[in-house]
Coordinates of C-alpha atoms in Angstrom, one line a residue:
M28 CA -26.8 31.1 -52.5
N29 CA -24.9 31.6 -55.7
E30 CA -25.2 28.4 -57.8
N31 CA -23.9 29.8 -61.1
L32 CA -22.6 26.8 -63.1
A33 CA -21.2 29.2 -65.7
A34 CA -18.5 30.0 -63.2
L35 CA -17.2 26.4 -63.4
V36 CA -17.0 26.0 -67.1
P37 CA -13.3 24.9 -67.2
E38 CA -13.9 22.3 -64.5
L39 CA -17.1 21.1 -66.1
A40 CA -15.5 20.9 -69.5
L41 CA -12.9 18.5 -68.3
L42 CA -15.3 16.4 -66.3
G43 CA -17.9 16.3 -69.0
T44 CA -15.4 15.4 -71.7
A45 CA -14.0 12.6 -69.4
V46 CA -17.4 11.0 -69.2
I47 CA -18.2 11.5 -72.9
G48 CA -14.7 10.1 -73.8
L49 CA -15.1 7.1 -71.6
L50 CA -18.5 6.2 -73.2
A51 CA -17.3 6.9 -76.7
G52 CA -14.1 5.0 -76.3
S53 CA -16.1 1.9 -75.3
W54 CA -17.5 1.7 -78.8
L55 CA -14.8 3.2 -81.0
P56 CA -12.4 0.8 -82.8
R57 CA -8.8 0.9 -81.4
R58 CA -7.5 2.7 -84.5
Q59 CA -10.0 5.5 -84.0
Q60 CA -9.5 6.2 -80.3
W61 CA -7.4 9.2 -81.2
I62 CA -10.7 11.0 -81.3
I63 CA -10.7 11.1 -77.5
A64 CA -7.4 12.9 -77.6
V65 CA -9.0 15.5 -79.9
L66 CA -11.8 15.8 -77.4
A67 CA -9.4 16.3 -74.5
A68 CA -7.5 19.0 -76.4
A69 CA -10.9 20.7 -77.2
A70 CA -11.9 20.6 -73.5
C71 CA -8.7 22.3 -72.5
A72 CA -9.1 24.9 -75.3
A73 CA -12.7 25.6 -74.2
G74 CA -11.6 26.0 -70.6
L75 CA -8.9 28.5 -71.7
V76 CA -11.5 30.5 -73.7
A77 CA -13.9 30.5 -70.7
T78 CA -11.2 31.6 -68.3
G79 CA -10.1 34.4 -70.6
V80 CA -13.6 35.7 -70.9
T81 CA -14.0 35.5 -67.1
M82 CA -10.8 37.4 -66.5
A83 CA -11.5 40.0 -69.2
T84 CA -15.0 40.8 -67.9
D85 CA -13.9 40.8 -64.2
R86 CA -16.5 38.2 -63.2
E87 CA -15.0 37.4 -59.8
Q88 CA -17.4 35.5 -57.5
T89 CA -17.8 32.8 -54.9
V90 CA -20.2 30.0 -55.8
F91 CA -22.1 27.2 -54.1
A92 CA -22.2 28.6 -50.5
D93 CA -18.8 30.2 -51.1
V94 CA -17.0 26.9 -51.1
F95 CA -15.3 27.7 -54.5
A96 CA -13.8 31.1 -55.3
V97 CA -13.4 32.4 -58.9
D98 CA -10.8 35.3 -58.5
T99 CA -7.4 36.3 -59.8
A100 CA -5.6 33.3 -58.4
T101 CA -8.2 30.9 -59.7
G102 CA -8.2 32.6 -63.2
F103 CA -4.4 32.6 -63.6
G104 CA -4.1 29.2 -62.1
R105 CA -6.6 27.9 -64.6
L106 CA -4.7 29.4 -67.5
T107 CA -1.5 27.7 -66.3
V108 CA -3.1 24.3 -65.6
L109 CA -5.1 24.1 -68.8
G110 CA -2.2 25.4 -70.9
A111 CA 0.1 22.8 -69.3
L112 CA -2.5 20.1 -69.8
L113 CA -2.7 20.9 -73.5
L114 CA 1.1 20.6 -73.8
I115 CA 0.9 17.2 -72.0
V116 CA -1.8 16.0 -74.4
G117 CA 0.6 17.0 -77.2
M118 CA 3.6 15.1 -75.9
S119 CA 1.4 12.0 -75.1
V120 CA 0.2 11.4 -78.6
E121 CA 3.0 9.1 -79.8
T122 CA 3.3 7.4 -76.4
V123 CA -0.3 6.1 -76.2
H124 CA -1.4 6.0 -79.9
G125 CA -2.7 2.6 -80.7
H126 CA -2.5 1.4 -77.1
K127 CA -5.4 -0.9 -76.0
R128 CA -6.1 1.5 -73.1
E129 CA -5.7 4.7 -75.0
T130 CA -9.1 6.0 -74.1
E131 CA -8.5 5.4 -70.4
Y132 CA -5.3 7.4 -70.5
W133 CA -7.1 10.5 -71.8
V134 CA -10.0 10.1 -69.4
L135 CA -7.7 9.7 -66.4
L136 CA -5.7 12.8 -67.5
L137 CA -8.8 14.9 -67.8
L138 CA -10.1 13.7 -64.4
T139 CA -6.9 14.5 -62.5
G140 CA -6.7 17.8 -64.4
A141 CA -10.2 18.7 -63.1
G142 CA -9.1 17.8 -59.6
T143 CA -6.2 20.2 -59.9
L144 CA -8.5 23.0 -61.0
A145 CA -10.7 22.2 -58.0
L146 CA -7.7 22.5 -55.7
I147 CA -7.0 26.0 -57.1
G148 CA -10.4 27.5 -56.3
A149 CA -11.2 25.5 -53.1
N150 CA -12.4 27.9 -50.4
D151 CA -13.5 25.3 -47.9
L152 CA -11.7 22.5 -46.1
L153 CA -14.1 19.7 -47.3
T154 CA -13.9 21.0 -50.9
L155 CA -10.1 21.0 -50.6
F156 CA -10.0 17.4 -49.5
A157 CA -12.5 16.3 -52.2
A158 CA -10.3 18.1 -54.8
Y159 CA -7.2 16.3 -53.3
L160 CA -8.8 12.9 -53.9
L161 CA -10.0 13.8 -57.5
A162 CA -6.5 15.1 -58.4
S163 CA -4.7 12.1 -56.8
I164 CA -6.6 8.8 -57.5
P165 CA -6.5 9.0 -61.3
A166 CA -2.8 10.0 -61.1
Y167 CA -2.0 6.8 -59.3
A168 CA -3.4 4.8 -62.2
L169 CA -1.6 6.9 -64.7
A170 CA 1.7 6.1 -63.0
A171 CA 1.2 2.4 -63.6
Y172 CA -0.1 2.9 -67.2
A173 CA 2.7 0.9 -68.8
K174 CA 2.0 -2.1 -66.5
D175 CA 5.7 -3.0 -66.3
A176 CA 7.7 -3.7 -63.1
R177 CA 9.1 -0.1 -62.7
G178 CA 5.7 1.5 -63.3
T179 CA 3.9 -0.8 -60.9
E180 CA 6.5 -0.1 -58.2
A181 CA 6.3 3.6 -58.8
A182 CA 2.5 3.6 -58.7
L183 CA 2.5 1.6 -55.5
K184 CA 4.9 4.1 -53.8
Y185 CA 2.8 7.0 -55.1
Y186 CA -0.4 5.5 -53.8
L187 CA 0.9 4.5 -50.4
M188 CA 2.3 7.9 -49.7
G189 CA -0.8 9.6 -51.1
A190 CA -3.1 7.5 -48.9
L191 CA -1.0 8.1 -45.8
L192 CA -0.7 11.8 -46.2
G193 CA -4.3 12.0 -47.4
T194 CA -5.4 10.4 -44.2
A195 CA -3.2 13.0 -42.3
M196 CA -4.9 15.7 -44.3
L197 CA -8.4 14.5 -43.4
A198 CA -7.4 14.2 -39.7
G199 CA -6.1 17.8 -39.9
T200 CA -9.3 18.9 -41.5
A201 CA -11.2 17.3 -38.6
L202 CA -9.0 19.0 -36.0
L203 CA -9.4 22.4 -37.6
Y204 CA -13.2 21.9 -37.7
A205 CA -13.1 21.0 -34.0
A206 CA -11.2 24.2 -33.3
G207 CA -13.2 26.5 -35.4
H208 CA -16.6 24.8 -35.8
A209 CA -16.5 25.6 -39.5
T210 CA -14.9 24.5 -42.7
L211 CA -15.3 27.7 -44.7
Y212 CA -12.1 29.7 -44.7
R213 CA -13.6 33.0 -43.8
E214 CA -15.4 31.5 -40.8
L215 CA -12.2 29.8 -39.7
N216 CA -10.4 33.1 -39.9
S217 CA -12.3 34.5 -36.9
A218 CA -12.7 31.3 -34.9
L219 CA -9.2 29.7 -35.0
P220 CA -7.0 32.1 -33.1
A221 CA -8.5 31.0 -29.8
A222 CA -7.4 27.3 -30.1
Y223 CA -3.6 27.2 -30.5
G224 CA -2.9 23.4 -30.0
L225 CA -5.7 22.1 -32.2
V226 CA -4.8 24.7 -34.9
A227 CA -1.1 23.7 -34.9
V228 CA -1.7 20.0 -35.2
G229 CA -4.6 20.4 -37.7
L230 CA -2.6 22.8 -39.9
V231 CA 0.4 20.3 -40.0
G232 CA -2.0 17.6 -41.1
V233 CA -3.6 19.6 -43.9
L234 CA -0.2 20.9 -45.1
A235 CA 1.0 17.3 -45.2
G236 CA -1.4 16.5 -48.0
L237 CA -0.7 19.7 -49.9
L238 CA 3.1 19.2 -49.5
F239 CA 2.6 15.7 -50.9
K240 CA 0.9 17.2 -54.0
A241 CA 3.7 19.7 -54.4
G242 CA 6.5 17.2 -53.9
A243 CA 8.1 19.1 -51.0
A244 CA 10.2 17.6 -48.2
P245 CA 9.5 15.5 -46.2
A246 CA 6.8 14.3 -48.5
H247 CA 9.0 14.1 -51.6
F248 CA 10.2 10.5 -51.6
W249 CA 7.8 9.4 -54.3
V250 CA 9.0 12.0 -56.8
P251 CA 12.2 10.4 -58.2
D252 CA 10.7 6.9 -58.4
V253 CA 7.5 7.9 -60.1
T254 CA 9.3 10.2 -62.5
E255 CA 11.6 7.4 -63.5
G256 CA 9.0 4.5 -63.5
A257 CA 6.0 6.2 -65.1
P258 CA 5.8 7.0 -68.9
T259 CA 7.6 10.2 -69.6
P260 CA 4.4 12.3 -70.3
V261 CA 3.0 11.1 -67.0
A262 CA 6.2 12.0 -65.3
A263 CA 5.9 15.5 -66.9
Y264 CA 2.4 15.7 -65.4
V265 CA 3.2 14.6 -61.9
T266 CA 6.2 17.0 -61.6
T267 CA 4.1 20.0 -62.9
L268 CA 0.4 20.1 -62.5
P269 CA 0.0 18.8 -58.9
K270 CA 2.5 21.5 -57.8
I271 CA 0.3 24.2 -59.3
G272 CA -2.8 22.9 -57.5
G273 CA -1.2 22.2 -54.2
L274 CA 0.7 25.4 -53.9
I275 CA -2.1 27.8 -54.9
A276 CA -4.5 25.8 -52.6
G277 CA -1.9 26.2 -49.7
F278 CA -1.5 29.9 -50.4
R279 CA -5.3 30.4 -50.3
L280 CA -5.7 28.4 -47.1
L281 CA -2.9 30.3 -45.3
H282 CA -3.9 33.7 -46.5
Q283 CA -7.7 33.4 -45.9
A284 CA -8.1 31.0 -42.9
L285 CA -5.0 31.4 -40.8
P286 CA -3.7 35.0 -40.8
G287 CA -4.7 35.8 -37.3
T288 CA -3.6 32.6 -35.5
D289 CA -0.7 32.4 -33.0
V290 CA 0.8 29.4 -34.8
N291 CA 4.1 30.5 -36.3
W292 CA 3.4 28.8 -39.7
P293 CA 5.6 31.3 -41.6
L294 CA 8.7 29.9 -39.9
L295 CA 7.5 26.3 -40.4
L296 CA 7.1 26.9 -44.1
A297 CA 10.4 28.8 -44.4
V298 CA 12.2 25.9 -42.8
I299 CA 10.5 23.4 -45.2
A300 CA 11.4 25.6 -48.1
A301 CA 15.0 25.8 -47.1
V302 CA 15.3 22.0 -46.6
T303 CA 13.4 21.2 -49.8
M304 CA 15.5 23.4 -52.1
T305 CA 18.8 22.3 -50.5
L306 CA 17.9 18.6 -50.5
G307 CA 16.7 18.7 -54.1
N308 CA 19.9 20.4 -55.3
L309 CA 22.3 18.1 -53.3
A310 CA 20.5 14.9 -54.5
A311 CA 20.6 16.1 -58.2
F312 CA 24.4 16.7 -58.2
F313 CA 25.5 13.3 -59.3
Q314 CA 22.5 11.8 -61.0
S315 CA 23.2 10.2 -64.4
S316 CA 19.6 9.4 -65.3
V317 CA 17.9 12.4 -67.0
T318 CA 14.5 11.7 -65.5
R319 CA 15.9 11.4 -62.0
L320 CA 17.9 14.6 -62.5
L321 CA 14.7 16.4 -63.5
A322 CA 12.9 14.8 -60.5
Y323 CA 15.3 16.2 -58.0
S324 CA 15.3 19.5 -60.0
T325 CA 11.6 19.8 -59.5
I326 CA 12.0 19.2 -55.8
S327 CA 14.4 22.1 -55.5
Q328 CA 12.0 24.3 -57.5
V329 CA 9.3 23.6 -55.0
G330 CA 11.6 24.9 -52.3
Y331 CA 11.8 28.3 -54.1
L332 CA 8.0 28.3 -54.6
L333 CA 7.3 27.7 -51.0
M334 CA 9.0 31.0 -50.1
A335 CA 5.9 32.7 -51.4
L336 CA 3.7 30.7 -49.0
A337 CA 6.0 31.5 -46.1
V338 CA 5.3 35.2 -46.6
A339 CA 1.7 34.8 -47.8
T340 CA 0.3 37.4 -45.3
R341 CA 3.4 39.5 -44.9
T342 CA 3.7 41.1 -48.4
D343 CA 1.6 41.9 -51.4
L344 CA 4.3 40.5 -53.6
A345 CA 3.7 36.9 -52.5
Q346 CA 0.7 36.2 -54.7
K347 CA 2.0 37.6 -58.0
S348 CA 5.4 36.0 -57.5
L349 CA 3.9 32.6 -56.8
L350 CA 1.5 32.7 -59.8
F351 CA 4.0 33.9 -62.2
Y352 CA 6.7 31.5 -61.1
L353 CA 4.3 28.6 -61.4
A354 CA 3.5 29.5 -65.0
A355 CA 7.1 30.0 -65.9
Y356 CA 8.2 26.8 -64.2
A357 CA 5.4 24.8 -65.9
A358 CA 6.4 25.9 -69.4
T359 CA 10.1 25.3 -68.8
N360 CA 9.7 21.9 -67.1
L361 CA 7.3 20.6 -69.7
A362 CA 9.6 21.7 -72.5
A363 CA 12.5 19.7 -70.9
F364 CA 10.2 16.6 -70.5
A365 CA 9.0 17.0 -74.1
V366 CA 12.6 16.7 -75.3
V367 CA 13.0 13.6 -73.2
T368 CA 9.8 12.2 -74.6
E369 CA 11.0 12.9 -78.2
L370 CA 14.2 10.9 -77.5
P371 CA 12.9 7.8 -75.7
H372 CA 16.1 5.9 -76.0
A373 CA 18.3 8.6 -74.5
R374 CA 18.1 7.8 -70.8
T375 CA 21.4 9.0 -69.4
L376 CA 23.3 12.2 -69.7
D377 CA 26.0 10.5 -71.9
D378 CA 23.3 9.5 -74.4
Y379 CA 22.9 13.2 -75.2
R380 CA 26.4 13.5 -76.5
G381 CA 26.4 15.3 -79.9
L382 CA 22.7 16.2 -79.8
A383 CA 23.5 19.7 -81.0
R384 CA 24.9 18.2 -84.2
R385 CA 22.2 15.6 -84.8
H386 CA 19.1 17.6 -83.6
P387 CA 20.0 21.2 -83.2
G388 CA 16.4 22.3 -82.6
L389 CA 15.9 20.0 -79.7
A390 CA 19.3 20.9 -78.3
A391 CA 18.4 24.6 -78.4
V392 CA 15.2 23.9 -76.5
L393 CA 17.1 21.9 -73.9
V394 CA 19.6 24.7 -73.5
V395 CA 16.7 27.2 -72.9
C396 CA 15.1 24.8 -70.4
L397 CA 18.1 23.9 -68.3
L398 CA 19.4 27.5 -68.2
G399 CA 15.9 28.6 -67.5
L400 CA 15.5 26.3 -64.5
V401 CA 18.7 27.8 -63.1
G402 CA 17.1 31.2 -63.5
T403 CA 19.0 32.7 -66.4
P404 CA 17.6 35.7 -68.3
P405 CA 15.6 36.2 -70.4
T406 CA 13.6 33.1 -69.4
G407 CA 10.4 33.2 -67.4
V408 CA 11.9 31.4 -64.4
F409 CA 14.5 34.2 -64.1
L410 CA 11.8 36.8 -63.6
G411 CA 9.8 34.4 -61.4
K412 CA 12.8 33.9 -59.1
L413 CA 13.5 37.6 -59.0
E414 CA 9.9 38.3 -57.9
I415 CA 9.8 35.5 -55.3
F416 CA 13.2 36.5 -53.8
S417 CA 11.9 40.1 -53.6
A418 CA 8.8 38.8 -51.9
A419 CA 10.9 36.9 -49.3
V420 CA 13.0 40.0 -48.5
D421 CA 9.9 42.2 -48.3
G422 CA 8.3 39.6 -46.0
G423 CA 11.2 39.7 -43.6
L424 CA 12.9 36.4 -44.6
T425 CA 16.1 37.8 -46.0
W426 CA 18.0 34.7 -44.7
L427 CA 15.8 32.5 -46.8
A428 CA 16.3 34.6 -49.9
A429 CA 20.1 34.4 -49.4
L430 CA 20.0 30.7 -49.0
A431 CA 17.9 30.5 -52.2
V432 CA 20.4 32.5 -54.1
A433 CA 23.2 30.2 -52.9
N434 CA 21.1 27.1 -54.0
T435 CA 20.5 28.7 -57.4
V436 CA 24.2 29.1 -58.0
A437 CA 24.9 25.6 -56.8
S438 CA 22.2 24.1 -59.1
L439 CA 24.2 25.4 -62.1
F440 CA 26.6 22.5 -61.6
Y441 CA 24.2 19.6 -62.4
Y442 CA 22.4 21.5 -65.2
L443 CA 25.8 22.0 -66.8
R444 CA 26.5 18.3 -66.5
W445 CA 23.6 17.7 -68.9
L446 CA 24.4 20.7 -71.1
A447 CA 28.0 20.0 -71.7
P448 CA 27.5 16.6 -73.6
L449 CA 25.1 18.3 -76.1
F450 CA 28.0 19.9 -77.8
R451 CA 30.6 17.1 -77.6
L452 CA 31.3 15.0 -80.7
T453 CA 30.5 11.4 -80.3
P454 CA 31.0 8.3 -82.6
A455 CA 28.0 7.7 -84.9
E456 CA 27.4 4.1 -83.9
P457 CA 26.6 4.5 -80.2
S458 CA 24.4 7.5 -80.8
A459 CA 22.2 6.0 -83.6
R460 CA 19.6 4.5 -81.3
A461 CA 19.8 7.2 -78.7
F462 CA 18.8 9.9 -81.2
V463 CA 15.8 8.1 -82.7
V464 CA 12.9 10.5 -82.3
S465 CA 9.4 9.4 -81.3
G466 CA 7.4 11.7 -83.7
R467 CA 6.4 15.2 -84.6
W468 CA 4.0 15.9 -81.8
S469 CA 6.5 15.7 -79.0
A470 CA 8.9 17.9 -80.9
A471 CA 6.2 20.5 -81.6
T472 CA 5.3 20.4 -77.9
A473 CA 9.0 21.0 -77.0
Y474 CA 9.3 24.0 -79.3
T475 CA 6.0 25.5 -78.1
A476 CA 6.8 25.1 -74.4
G477 CA 10.3 26.4 -74.9
A478 CA 9.0 29.4 -76.7
A479 CA 6.5 30.0 -74.0
S480 CA 9.3 30.0 -71.4
L481 CA 11.2 32.6 -73.3
L482 CA 8.1 34.7 -74.0
L483 CA 7.2 34.8 -70.3
G484 CA 10.6 36.2 -69.6
I485 CA 10.6 38.7 -72.4
A486 CA 6.9 39.8 -72.0
G487 CA 6.8 39.4 -68.2
G488 CA 5.8 43.1 -67.7
A489 CA 2.6 42.4 -69.6
V490 CA 1.8 39.1 -67.8
L491 CA 2.5 40.2 -64.2
P492 CA -0.5 42.5 -63.9
L493 CA -2.8 39.5 -64.6
T494 CA -1.5 38.0 -61.3
T495 CA -2.6 40.9 -59.1
G496 CA -5.9 41.1 -57.4
P497 CA -7.5 40.2 -54.0
L498 CA -8.5 36.7 -53.0
L499 CA -12.2 36.5 -52.4
P500 CA -13.3 35.6 -48.9

C-alpha cells in the first residue's frame, strides 16, 4: 500500500495551517489576528509550489489503498483551487479585519478549501463523501459569518439543502456499493454493468450531492440567496470553489467507475446541462441586484461546464476543456466579485452609473469580467467555451452545443445591462456613497484576477497542454 504523505502536501498544508491558526488565534490579541491571514496565504502558496513540483516531475500516483489519485486532473485542479483561494484571501482582508471572529473566518476558509481539494482527487465513494462533508460544513458557517438576518436565512437554506442532498448522496453510495460490492472506482467499473436498477438510482443519488456543490439545476435554489445574504468574499467562494471540486469529482466518477454501465447517464447530464444554462440565463435577465445577477450567471456557467461531463467517456477533449474552463471561469468570476467587494455600497446596477469616470481601473476590470463571462475573445472563458463546445460536438451532442451557443448570445443582454451604466454620466451626490471603496486589497485582487482571465485567453496554447493526461485508475 502506498502511504506517501508527500503526495498530499497541498491538502495537509491547508489542514495543518487551519489547526495552527485556530490555536494561535485563541491567544493572539484581536489587533494581531491578521497573522492568521498571512498563514492562510502562506499555506496556499506552499500548496501551489508543491503542486508545481509534482506536475513538473511527473509524480503521478494513487495513495492510501488507491482511494486518492494524484494525476493531471488533480494537479491542475489544485492549481485552480489554491490560486482561487489565494485571491479570496486577498479580497477578504478588509471585510474581516478587526472582526472578533477573524481567526475563525480564516480557519473555516482553509478547512472548506481542503475539502474541495479532497473532492478533486477522490478515487473512492467513501472518500468522495467524506470530502463532500469537509467541503460543505465549514461553508455553512461562513455563509452566516455576518450574523445578520439575511446571512442567517442564507446559511439555513444552504445547510438544509446540503443536508438533504448529502443524505441522498450517502444513500446513492450505499446503493452503488450494494450493486458493485466495492467503493473503489476501478473495482466498480467491472462490477456495476450487471446491476442496472441499483446503478441508476445510486448514480442519481451521488450526482445529487455533486450537483448541489456545483450549483446546477435542480439543486441550484440556494445559490442566489446565499450569494446575496453572505459576505461578498464568501459569495465569491461559494460560486467558484465548490464548482471546481464537484465537477472534477463528477468527471472522475463517471469516467472511471461508470463507462461500461447500461445507464444512459450522458443523456441525463446533457438534459441537466441544457436546463441549467437556460434557467440561469432566463432568471438573470431582469435582476437589478449585482450579487443576484452574478448568482444566476454562475448557474448558467455550470450548465456549460456540465457539457464536458456529459461526454466524459466519448471524447478525449472532455477533460482538457473542463479543466481549462474551470480555471478561466474561476479567475473571471472572482475578478467580478472583487470589484463588488471593493464597492460595498454599490448594490444595484444603477449604483454603478459613472463608474468609468470615478474609478476607471475597476470599470476596466468589470468590462473584462462581464464580456469574459459571455465568452468574448481574448479572455480565458472564450477559449474555454470554444474547447467545451468542440468536445460536445465531438462527443455526439451537437444539439447541446447549438443550445449553448444560443444561450451564450442571449446572456449578452443581461451582462450589457450592467456594462451600460458604467459609462453613463450621473450626478455627483447620489454616487458619492456608492463609489466609496473598501481598501487596496480588494482592488489588487480585482486587477490580479482580471489580468489572469486575459492571460489565460492570450496564453491558452501554453496552458492547455497542462490539462492533458490520463486519469489514474
